[in-house]
Short mmCIF file of C-alpha atoms in Angstrom, two decimals:
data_model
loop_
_atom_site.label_atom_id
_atom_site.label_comp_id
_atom_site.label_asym_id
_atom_site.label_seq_id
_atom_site.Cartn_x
_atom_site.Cartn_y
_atom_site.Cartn_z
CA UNK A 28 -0.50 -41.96 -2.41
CA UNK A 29 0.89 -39.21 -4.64
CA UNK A 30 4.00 -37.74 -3.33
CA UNK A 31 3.36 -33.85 -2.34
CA UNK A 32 6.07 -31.46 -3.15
CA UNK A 33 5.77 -28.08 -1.73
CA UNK A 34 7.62 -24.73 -1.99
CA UNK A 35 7.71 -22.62 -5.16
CA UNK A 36 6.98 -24.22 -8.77
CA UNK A 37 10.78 -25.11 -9.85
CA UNK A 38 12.69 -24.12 -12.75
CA UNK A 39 11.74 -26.00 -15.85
CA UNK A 40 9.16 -27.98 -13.93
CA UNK A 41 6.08 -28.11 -15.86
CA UNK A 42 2.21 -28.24 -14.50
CA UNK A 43 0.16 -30.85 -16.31
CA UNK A 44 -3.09 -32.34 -15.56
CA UNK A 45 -1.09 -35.29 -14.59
CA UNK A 46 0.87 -33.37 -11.64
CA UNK A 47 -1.85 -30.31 -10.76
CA UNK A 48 -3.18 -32.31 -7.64
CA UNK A 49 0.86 -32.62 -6.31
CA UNK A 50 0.89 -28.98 -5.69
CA UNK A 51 -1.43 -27.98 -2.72
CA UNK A 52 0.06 -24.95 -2.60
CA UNK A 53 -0.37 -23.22 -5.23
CA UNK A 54 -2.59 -24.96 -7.90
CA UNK A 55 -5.81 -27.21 -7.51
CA UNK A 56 -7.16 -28.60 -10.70
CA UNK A 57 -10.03 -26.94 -11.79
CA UNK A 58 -11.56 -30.70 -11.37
CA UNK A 59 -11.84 -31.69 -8.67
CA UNK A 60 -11.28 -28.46 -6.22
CA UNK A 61 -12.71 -25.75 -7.96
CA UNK A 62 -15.81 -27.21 -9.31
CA UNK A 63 -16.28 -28.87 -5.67
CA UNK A 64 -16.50 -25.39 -4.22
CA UNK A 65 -18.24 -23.98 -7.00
CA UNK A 66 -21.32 -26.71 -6.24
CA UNK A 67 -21.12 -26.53 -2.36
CA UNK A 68 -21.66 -22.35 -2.88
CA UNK A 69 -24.38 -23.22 -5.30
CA UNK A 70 -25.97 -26.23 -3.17
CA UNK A 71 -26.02 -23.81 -0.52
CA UNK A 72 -27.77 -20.74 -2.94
CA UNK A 73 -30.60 -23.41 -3.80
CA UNK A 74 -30.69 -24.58 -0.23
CA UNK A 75 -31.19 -20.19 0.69
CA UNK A 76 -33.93 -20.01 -2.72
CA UNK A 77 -36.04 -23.18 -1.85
CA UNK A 78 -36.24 -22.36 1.99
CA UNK A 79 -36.73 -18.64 1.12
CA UNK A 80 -40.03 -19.48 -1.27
CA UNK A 81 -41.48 -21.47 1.17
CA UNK A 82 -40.75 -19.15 4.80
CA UNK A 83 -41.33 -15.63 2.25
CA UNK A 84 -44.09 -16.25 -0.68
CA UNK A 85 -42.95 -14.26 -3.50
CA UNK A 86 -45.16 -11.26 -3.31
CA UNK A 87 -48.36 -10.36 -5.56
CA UNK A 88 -50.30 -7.16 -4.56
CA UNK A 89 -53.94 -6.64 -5.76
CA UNK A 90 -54.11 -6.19 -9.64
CA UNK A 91 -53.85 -3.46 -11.33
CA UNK A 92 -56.04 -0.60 -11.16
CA UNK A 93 -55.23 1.80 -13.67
CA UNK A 94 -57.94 4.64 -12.78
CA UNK A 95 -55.64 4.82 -8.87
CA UNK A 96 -54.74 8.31 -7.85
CA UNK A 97 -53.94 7.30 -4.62
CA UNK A 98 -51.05 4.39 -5.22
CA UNK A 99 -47.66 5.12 -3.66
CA UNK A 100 -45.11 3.16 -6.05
CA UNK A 101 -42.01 1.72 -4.55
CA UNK A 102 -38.96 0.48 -6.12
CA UNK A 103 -37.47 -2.95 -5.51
CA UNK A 104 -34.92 -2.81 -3.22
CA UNK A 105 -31.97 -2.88 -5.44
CA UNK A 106 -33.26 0.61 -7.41
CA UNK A 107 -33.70 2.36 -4.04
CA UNK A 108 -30.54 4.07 -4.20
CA UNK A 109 -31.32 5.29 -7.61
CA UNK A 110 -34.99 6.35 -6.54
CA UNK A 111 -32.92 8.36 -3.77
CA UNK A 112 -30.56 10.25 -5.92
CA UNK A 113 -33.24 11.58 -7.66
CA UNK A 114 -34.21 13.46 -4.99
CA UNK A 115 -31.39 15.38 -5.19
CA UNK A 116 -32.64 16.43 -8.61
CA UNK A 117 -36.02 18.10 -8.06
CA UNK A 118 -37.80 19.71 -11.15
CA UNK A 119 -38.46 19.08 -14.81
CA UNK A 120 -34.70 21.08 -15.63
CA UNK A 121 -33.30 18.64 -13.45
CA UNK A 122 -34.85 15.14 -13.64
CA UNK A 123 -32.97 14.75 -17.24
CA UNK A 124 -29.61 14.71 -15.64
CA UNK A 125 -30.24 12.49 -12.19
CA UNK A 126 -32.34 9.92 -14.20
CA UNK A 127 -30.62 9.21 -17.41
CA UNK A 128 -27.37 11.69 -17.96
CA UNK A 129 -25.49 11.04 -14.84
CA UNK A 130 -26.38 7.19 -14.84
CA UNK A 131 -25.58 7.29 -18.55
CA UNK A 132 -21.93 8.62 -17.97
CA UNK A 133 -21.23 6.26 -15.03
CA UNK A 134 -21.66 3.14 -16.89
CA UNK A 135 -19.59 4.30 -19.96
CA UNK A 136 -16.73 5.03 -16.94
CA UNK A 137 -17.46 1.65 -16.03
CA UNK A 138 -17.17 0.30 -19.56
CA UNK A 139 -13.64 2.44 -19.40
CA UNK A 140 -12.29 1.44 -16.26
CA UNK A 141 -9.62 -0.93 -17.92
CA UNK A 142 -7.95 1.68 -20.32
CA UNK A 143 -8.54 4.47 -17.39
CA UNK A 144 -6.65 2.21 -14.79
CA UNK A 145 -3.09 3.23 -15.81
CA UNK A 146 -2.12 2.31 -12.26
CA UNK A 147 0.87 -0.52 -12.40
CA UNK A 148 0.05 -3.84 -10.71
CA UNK A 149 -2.84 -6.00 -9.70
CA UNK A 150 -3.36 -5.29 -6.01
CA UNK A 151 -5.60 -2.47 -4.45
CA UNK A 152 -3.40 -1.59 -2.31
CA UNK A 153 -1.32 -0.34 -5.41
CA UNK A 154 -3.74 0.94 -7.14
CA UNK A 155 -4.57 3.90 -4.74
CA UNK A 156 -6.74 6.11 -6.72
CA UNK A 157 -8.90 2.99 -8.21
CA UNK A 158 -9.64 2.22 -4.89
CA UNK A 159 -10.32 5.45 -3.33
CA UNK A 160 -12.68 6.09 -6.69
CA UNK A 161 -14.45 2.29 -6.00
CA UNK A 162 -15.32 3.21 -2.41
CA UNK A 163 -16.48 6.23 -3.09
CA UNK A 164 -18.78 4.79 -5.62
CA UNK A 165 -19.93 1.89 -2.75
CA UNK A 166 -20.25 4.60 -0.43
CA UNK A 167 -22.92 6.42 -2.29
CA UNK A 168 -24.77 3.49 -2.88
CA UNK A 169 -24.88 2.59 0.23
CA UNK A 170 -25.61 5.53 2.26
CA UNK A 171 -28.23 6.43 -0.45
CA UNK A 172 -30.04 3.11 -0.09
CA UNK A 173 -30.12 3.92 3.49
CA UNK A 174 -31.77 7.38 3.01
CA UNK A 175 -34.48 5.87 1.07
CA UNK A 176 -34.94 3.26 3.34
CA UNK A 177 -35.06 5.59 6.25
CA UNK A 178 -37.49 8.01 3.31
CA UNK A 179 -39.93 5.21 2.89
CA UNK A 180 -39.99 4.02 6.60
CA UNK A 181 -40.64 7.85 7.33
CA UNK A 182 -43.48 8.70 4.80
CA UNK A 183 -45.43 5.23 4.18
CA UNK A 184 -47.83 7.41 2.52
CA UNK A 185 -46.34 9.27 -0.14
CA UNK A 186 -43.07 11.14 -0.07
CA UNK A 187 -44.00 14.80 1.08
CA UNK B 9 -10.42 -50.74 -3.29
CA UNK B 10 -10.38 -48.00 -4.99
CA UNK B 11 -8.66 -49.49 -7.54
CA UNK B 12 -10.59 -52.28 -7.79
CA UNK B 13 -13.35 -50.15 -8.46
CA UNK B 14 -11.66 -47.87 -10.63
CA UNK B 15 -10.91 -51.07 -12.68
CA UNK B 16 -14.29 -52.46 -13.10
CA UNK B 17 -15.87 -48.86 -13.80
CA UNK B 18 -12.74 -48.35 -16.65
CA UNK B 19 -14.11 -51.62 -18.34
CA UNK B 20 -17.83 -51.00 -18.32
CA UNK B 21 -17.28 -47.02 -19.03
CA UNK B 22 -14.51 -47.11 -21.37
CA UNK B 23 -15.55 -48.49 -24.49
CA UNK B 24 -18.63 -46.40 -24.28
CA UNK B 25 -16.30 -43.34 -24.16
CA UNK B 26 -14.02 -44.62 -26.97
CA UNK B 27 -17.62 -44.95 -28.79
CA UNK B 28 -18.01 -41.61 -28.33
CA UNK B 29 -14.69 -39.96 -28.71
CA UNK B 30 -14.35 -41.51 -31.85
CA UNK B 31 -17.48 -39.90 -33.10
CA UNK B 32 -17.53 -36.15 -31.72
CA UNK B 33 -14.17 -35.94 -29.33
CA UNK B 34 -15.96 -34.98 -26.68
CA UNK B 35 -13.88 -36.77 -23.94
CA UNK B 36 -10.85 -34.84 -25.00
CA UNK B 37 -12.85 -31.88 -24.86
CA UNK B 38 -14.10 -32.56 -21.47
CA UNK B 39 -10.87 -33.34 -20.49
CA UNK B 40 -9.16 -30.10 -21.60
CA UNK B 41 -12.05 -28.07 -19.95
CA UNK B 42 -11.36 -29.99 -16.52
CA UNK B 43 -7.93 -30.67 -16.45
CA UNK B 44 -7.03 -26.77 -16.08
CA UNK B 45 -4.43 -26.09 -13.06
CA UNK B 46 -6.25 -23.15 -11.14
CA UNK B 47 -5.03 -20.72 -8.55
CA UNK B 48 -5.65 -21.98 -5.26
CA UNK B 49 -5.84 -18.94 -2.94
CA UNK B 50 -8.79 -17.63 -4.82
CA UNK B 51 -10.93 -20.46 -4.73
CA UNK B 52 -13.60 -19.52 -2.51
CA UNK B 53 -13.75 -16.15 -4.29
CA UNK B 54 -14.19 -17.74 -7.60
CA UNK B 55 -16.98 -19.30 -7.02
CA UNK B 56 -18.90 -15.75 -7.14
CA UNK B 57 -18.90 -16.39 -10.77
CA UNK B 58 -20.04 -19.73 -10.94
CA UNK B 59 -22.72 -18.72 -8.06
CA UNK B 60 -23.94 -15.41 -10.78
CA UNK B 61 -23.99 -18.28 -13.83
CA UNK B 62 -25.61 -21.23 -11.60
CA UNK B 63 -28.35 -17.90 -10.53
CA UNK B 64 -28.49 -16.98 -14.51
CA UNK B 65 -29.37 -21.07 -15.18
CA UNK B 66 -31.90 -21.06 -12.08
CA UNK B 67 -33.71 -18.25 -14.15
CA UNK B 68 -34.24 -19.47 -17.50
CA UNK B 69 -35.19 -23.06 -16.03
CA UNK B 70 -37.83 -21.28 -13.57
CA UNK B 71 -38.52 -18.97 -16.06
CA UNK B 72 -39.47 -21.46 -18.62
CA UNK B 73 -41.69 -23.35 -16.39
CA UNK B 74 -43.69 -20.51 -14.88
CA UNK B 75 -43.97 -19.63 -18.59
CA UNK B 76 -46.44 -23.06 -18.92
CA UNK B 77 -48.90 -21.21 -16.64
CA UNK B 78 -48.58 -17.61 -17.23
CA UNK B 79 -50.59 -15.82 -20.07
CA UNK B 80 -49.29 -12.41 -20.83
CA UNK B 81 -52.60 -10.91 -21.22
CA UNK B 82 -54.30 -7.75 -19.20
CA UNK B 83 -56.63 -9.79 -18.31
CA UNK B 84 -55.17 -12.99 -17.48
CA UNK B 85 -51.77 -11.76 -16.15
CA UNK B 86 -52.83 -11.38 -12.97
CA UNK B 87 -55.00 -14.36 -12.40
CA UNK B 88 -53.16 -16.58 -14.08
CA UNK B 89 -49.51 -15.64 -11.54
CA UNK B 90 -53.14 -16.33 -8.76
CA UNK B 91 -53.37 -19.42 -10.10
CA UNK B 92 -49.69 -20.49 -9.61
CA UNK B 93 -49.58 -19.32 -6.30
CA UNK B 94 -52.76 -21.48 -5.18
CA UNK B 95 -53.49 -24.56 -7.26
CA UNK B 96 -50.29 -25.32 -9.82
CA UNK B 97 -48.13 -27.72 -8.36
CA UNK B 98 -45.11 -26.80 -6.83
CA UNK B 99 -46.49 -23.31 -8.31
CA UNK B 100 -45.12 -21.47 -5.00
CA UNK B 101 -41.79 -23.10 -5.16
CA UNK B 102 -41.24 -22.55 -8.65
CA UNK B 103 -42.12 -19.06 -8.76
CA UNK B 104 -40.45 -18.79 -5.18
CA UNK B 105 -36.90 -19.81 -6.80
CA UNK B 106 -37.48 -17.56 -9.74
CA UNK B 107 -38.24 -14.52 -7.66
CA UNK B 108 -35.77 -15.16 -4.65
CA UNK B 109 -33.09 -16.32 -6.71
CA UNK B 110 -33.70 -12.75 -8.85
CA UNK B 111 -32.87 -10.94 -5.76
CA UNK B 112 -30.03 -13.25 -4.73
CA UNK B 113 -28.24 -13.15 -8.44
CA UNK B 114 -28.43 -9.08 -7.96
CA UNK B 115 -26.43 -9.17 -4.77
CA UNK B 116 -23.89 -11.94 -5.79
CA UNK B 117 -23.48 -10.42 -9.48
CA UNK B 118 -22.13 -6.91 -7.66
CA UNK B 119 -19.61 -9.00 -5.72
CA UNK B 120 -18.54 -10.26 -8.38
CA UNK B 121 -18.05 -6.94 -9.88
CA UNK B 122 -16.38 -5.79 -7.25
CA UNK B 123 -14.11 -8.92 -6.75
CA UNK B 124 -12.99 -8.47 -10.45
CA UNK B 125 -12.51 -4.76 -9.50
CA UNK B 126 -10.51 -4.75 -5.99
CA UNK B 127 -8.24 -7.45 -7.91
CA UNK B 128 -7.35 -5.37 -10.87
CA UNK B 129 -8.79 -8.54 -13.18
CA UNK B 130 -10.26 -6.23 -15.80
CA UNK B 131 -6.45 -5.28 -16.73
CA UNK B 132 -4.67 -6.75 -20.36
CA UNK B 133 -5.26 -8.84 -21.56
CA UNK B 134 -9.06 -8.72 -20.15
CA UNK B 135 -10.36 -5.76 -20.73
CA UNK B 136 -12.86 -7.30 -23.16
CA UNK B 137 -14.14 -9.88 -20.37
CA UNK B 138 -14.94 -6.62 -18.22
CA UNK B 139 -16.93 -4.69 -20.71
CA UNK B 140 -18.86 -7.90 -21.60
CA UNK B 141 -19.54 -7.99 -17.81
CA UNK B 142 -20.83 -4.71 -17.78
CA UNK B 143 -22.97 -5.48 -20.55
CA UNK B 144 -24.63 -8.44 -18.49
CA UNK B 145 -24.76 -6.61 -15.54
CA UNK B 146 -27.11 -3.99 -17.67
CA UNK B 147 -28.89 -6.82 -18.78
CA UNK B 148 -29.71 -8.36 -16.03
CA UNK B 149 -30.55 -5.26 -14.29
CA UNK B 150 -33.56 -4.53 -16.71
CA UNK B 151 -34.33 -8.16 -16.54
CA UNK B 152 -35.05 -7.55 -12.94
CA UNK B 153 -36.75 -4.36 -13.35
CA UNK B 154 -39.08 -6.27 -16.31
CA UNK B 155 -39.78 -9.14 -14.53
CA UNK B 156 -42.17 -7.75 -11.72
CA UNK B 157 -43.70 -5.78 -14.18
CA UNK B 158 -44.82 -8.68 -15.62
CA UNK B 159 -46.96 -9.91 -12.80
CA UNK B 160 -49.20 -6.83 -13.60
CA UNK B 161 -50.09 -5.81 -10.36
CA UNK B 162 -50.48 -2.91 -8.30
CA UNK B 163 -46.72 -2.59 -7.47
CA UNK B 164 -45.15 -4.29 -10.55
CA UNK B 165 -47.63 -2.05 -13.02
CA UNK B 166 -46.44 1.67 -10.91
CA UNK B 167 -42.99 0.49 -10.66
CA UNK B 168 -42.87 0.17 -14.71
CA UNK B 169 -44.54 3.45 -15.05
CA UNK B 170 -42.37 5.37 -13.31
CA UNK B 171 -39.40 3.79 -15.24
CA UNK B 172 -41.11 4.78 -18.16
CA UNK B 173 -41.84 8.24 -16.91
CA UNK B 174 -37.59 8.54 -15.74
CA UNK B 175 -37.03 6.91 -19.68
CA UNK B 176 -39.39 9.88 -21.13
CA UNK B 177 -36.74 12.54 -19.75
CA UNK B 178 -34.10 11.18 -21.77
CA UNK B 179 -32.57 14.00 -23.39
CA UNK B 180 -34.05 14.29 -27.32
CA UNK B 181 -35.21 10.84 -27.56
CA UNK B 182 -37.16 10.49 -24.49
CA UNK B 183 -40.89 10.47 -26.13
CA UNK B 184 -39.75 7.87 -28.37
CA UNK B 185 -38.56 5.58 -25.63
CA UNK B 186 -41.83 6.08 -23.66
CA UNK B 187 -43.76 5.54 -26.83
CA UNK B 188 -41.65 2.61 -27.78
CA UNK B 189 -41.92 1.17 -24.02
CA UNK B 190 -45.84 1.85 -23.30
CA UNK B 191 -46.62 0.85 -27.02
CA UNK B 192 -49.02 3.41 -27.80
CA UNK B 193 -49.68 6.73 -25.72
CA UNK B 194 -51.12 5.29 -22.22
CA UNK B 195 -50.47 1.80 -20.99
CA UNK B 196 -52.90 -0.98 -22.06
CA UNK B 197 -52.51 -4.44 -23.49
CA UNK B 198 -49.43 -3.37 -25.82
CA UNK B 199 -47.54 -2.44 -22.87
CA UNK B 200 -47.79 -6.00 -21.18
CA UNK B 201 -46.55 -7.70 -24.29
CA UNK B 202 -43.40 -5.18 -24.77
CA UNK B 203 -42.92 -6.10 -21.30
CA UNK B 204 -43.19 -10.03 -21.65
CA UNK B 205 -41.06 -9.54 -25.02
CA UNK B 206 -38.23 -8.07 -23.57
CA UNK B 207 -38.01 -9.84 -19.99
CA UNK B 208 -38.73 -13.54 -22.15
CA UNK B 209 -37.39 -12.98 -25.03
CA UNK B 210 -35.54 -10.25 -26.34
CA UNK B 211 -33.09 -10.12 -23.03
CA UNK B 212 -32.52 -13.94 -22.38
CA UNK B 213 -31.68 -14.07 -26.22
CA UNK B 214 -28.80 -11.24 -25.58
CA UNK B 215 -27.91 -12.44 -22.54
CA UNK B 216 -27.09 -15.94 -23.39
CA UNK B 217 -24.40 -15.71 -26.22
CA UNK B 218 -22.63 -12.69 -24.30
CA UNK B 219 -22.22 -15.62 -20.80
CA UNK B 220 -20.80 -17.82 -23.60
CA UNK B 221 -18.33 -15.09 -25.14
CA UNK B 222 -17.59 -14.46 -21.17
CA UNK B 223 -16.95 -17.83 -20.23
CA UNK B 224 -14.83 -18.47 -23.29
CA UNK B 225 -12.79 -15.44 -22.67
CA UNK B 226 -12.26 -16.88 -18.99
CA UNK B 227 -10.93 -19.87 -20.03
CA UNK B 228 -8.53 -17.87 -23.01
CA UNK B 229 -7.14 -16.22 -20.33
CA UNK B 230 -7.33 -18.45 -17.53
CA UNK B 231 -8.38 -17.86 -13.75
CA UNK B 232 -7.19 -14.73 -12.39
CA UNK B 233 -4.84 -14.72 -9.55
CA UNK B 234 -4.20 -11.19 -9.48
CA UNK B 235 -4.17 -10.11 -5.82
CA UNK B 236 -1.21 -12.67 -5.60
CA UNK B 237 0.46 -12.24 -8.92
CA UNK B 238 -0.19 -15.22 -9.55
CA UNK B 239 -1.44 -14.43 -13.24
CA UNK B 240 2.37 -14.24 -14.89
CA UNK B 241 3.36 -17.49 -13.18
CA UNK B 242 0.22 -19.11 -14.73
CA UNK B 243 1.71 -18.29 -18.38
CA UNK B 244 5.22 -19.00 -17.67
CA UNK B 245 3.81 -22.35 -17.00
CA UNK B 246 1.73 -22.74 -20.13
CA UNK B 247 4.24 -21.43 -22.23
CA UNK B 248 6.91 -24.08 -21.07
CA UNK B 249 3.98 -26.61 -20.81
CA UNK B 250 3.10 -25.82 -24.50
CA UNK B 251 7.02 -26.09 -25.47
CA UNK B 252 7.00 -29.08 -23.83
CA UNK B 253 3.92 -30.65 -26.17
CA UNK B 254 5.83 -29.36 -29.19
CA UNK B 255 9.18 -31.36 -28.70
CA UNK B 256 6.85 -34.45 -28.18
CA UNK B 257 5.20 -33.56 -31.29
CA UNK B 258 7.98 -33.21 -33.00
CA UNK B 259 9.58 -36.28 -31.34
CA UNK B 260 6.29 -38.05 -32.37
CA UNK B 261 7.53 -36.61 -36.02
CA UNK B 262 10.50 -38.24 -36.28
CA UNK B 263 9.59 -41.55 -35.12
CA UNK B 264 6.44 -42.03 -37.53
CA UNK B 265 9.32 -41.08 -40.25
CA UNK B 266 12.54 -43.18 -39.33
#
């Protein structure tokens, strides 16, 4: 039985692979904790996948008929948003901007969000205007996934 | 009892993995990539990353094996993705994984974007972890937008189109990308192997090196703790553990000499 010291990590006290398991409370070793809950997320992932392909077939419409006028294409679910927002963007001027421009300039932000974070500290609480800019960004997302959701429900035909 | 089989397993395993040490040091490699003290608050929140890379693994070994049966062809696409849905064994389950796990690994790879962003984990000395994120996240974004194109019908074929048509209105270049996308001027047997290239093997090709460079950047760094500043105490550690390993080095030094 190892002993288990708790509290904070002492002065001068050092954390080897020999002592990592005596500290509960504030390191695990990567073997055996993390890697345990690493496989019982991914056990349960494969568990979701295997009972998904079974219950839900993975889908295969009729093939493809090139000559179709009358074919209403759909986006998977995870472009809907993006199929949304460009209805905000009617028009040949505007299509440019809502499919490629405006996309285009929110993943170099994203590439930049390290050097534009200037914000001190890790937390989000103080980090007030990375937040406020993150939620923003989820909020969009979200509420235009919904719209085309709600779009496609409403028109099963054919957007009008 | 424990012991006792701890003791018996030492003798059978052990020269085996002096055998092997010996010859390509793998056990001390193993051990330094195990032996790594972790935070422990974050643990359940880790494992979004493991989840996205055990997703990532699910798809190339799914991928590979629905690639025995499928036959990137106009004419066969179709029939042949018919084929593993009705008479290849385990056809349904493999493709099942592959196209379930797809949707899964798009949900779980945005929380773990947003876990690295809410903790502030993308600060120095990781800001090149976080753009190498981004970069997969691209990636495996058009890998999921290739992949249905690939089974070549009705929805996966429209779907494709209009991505081309979106790619055409990039500013300048935008007929190139169409042209370079549809191979040719209209869609036809060309377009089915650009698709098949990229989604097999142009993406999976990028993709794989940039998870290494990810994961190897991880472990440079270490585990974030962020939310619980736990980060700085993680390096105060190493640096006296690695002080620590230098005086018995050194100690080690002196004895070989007197």
């Amino acid at each position: 039985m190892v002993e288990v010291r708790r509290g904070p990590v002492e002065k001068g006290e050092v954390i080897t692979e020999e002592n990592v398991y005596d500290r509960p409370d504030e390191t695990i070793g990567f073997f055996p904790s993390q890697i345990v809950a690493d496989l019982a997320v991914s056990a349960a992932l494969l568990a979701i996948v295997v009972a998904l392909s079974y219950l839900v077939p993975a889908p295969l419409t009729e093939p493809v008929d090139i000559s179709t006028t009358t074919y209403v294409p759909r986006p998977e679910w995870f472009f809907m948003f993006y199929d949304q927002m460009l209805m905000f963007f009617p028009g040949y001027a505007l299509i440019p901007f809502g499919g490629i421009v405006i996309p285009t300039l929110v993943f170099i932000l994203f590439f930049a969000v390290p050097w534009l974070d200037t914000e001190p500290g890790h937390s989000p609480v103080k980090r007030p205007f990375m937040t406020i800019v993150a939620f923003l960004i989820i909020l969009t997302v979200v509420f235009n996934l919904l719209l085309g959701i709600i779009r496609i429900l409403n028109f099963p035909g054919g957007s009008p | 009892m424990i012991s006792r089989i701890k003791g018996w397993t030492l003798g059978v395993v052990q020269p085996i993995a002096d055998w092997t040490e010996e010859r390509t040091g793998v056990v001390t490699m193993l051990e330094h990539f195990l032996y790594e003290p972790v935070p422990k608050r974050g643990k359940w929140l880790y494992t979004l990353g493991s989840a996205t890379l055990f997703l990532i693994n699910l798809q190339f070994l799914t991928g590979i094996l629905l690639l025995f049966y499928y036959v990137p062809t106009t004419d066969n696409a179709w029939d042949s993705i018919y084929y593993i849905m009705t008479d290849v064994y385990f056809g349904p389950l493999i493709r099942g994984i592959h196209f379930w796990s797809a949707n899964i690994l798009m949900i779980v790879i945005g929380m773990h974007m947003l876990r690295t962003f809410f903790s502030g984990a993308y600060k120095a000395p990781r800001e090149i972890n976080w753009v190498i994120g981004v970069v997969l996240i691209m990636l495996v974004t058009i890998l999921a937008f290739t992949g249905y194109a690939l089974r070549w019908d009705q929805e996966g074929f429209w779907a494709w189109e209009v991505g081309i048509k979106i790619g055409s209105y990039t500013p300048f270049v935008g007929a190139y990308v169409a042209t370079f996308l549809l191979g040719g001027d209209t869609a036809g047997p060309a377009t089915l192997a650009r698709v098949f290239v990229i989604h097999v093997w142009l993406l999976p090709a990028a993709l794989a090196p940039l998870i290494g460079i990810h994961l190897y950047l991880l472990r440079k760094h270490g585990e974030f703790g962020s939310e619980f500043e736990y980060s700085k105490r993680l390096a105060e550690l190493r640096e006296r553990q690695q002080i620590e390993e230098y005086a018995l080095y050194e100690e080690g030094d002196e004895d070989s000499r007197g």
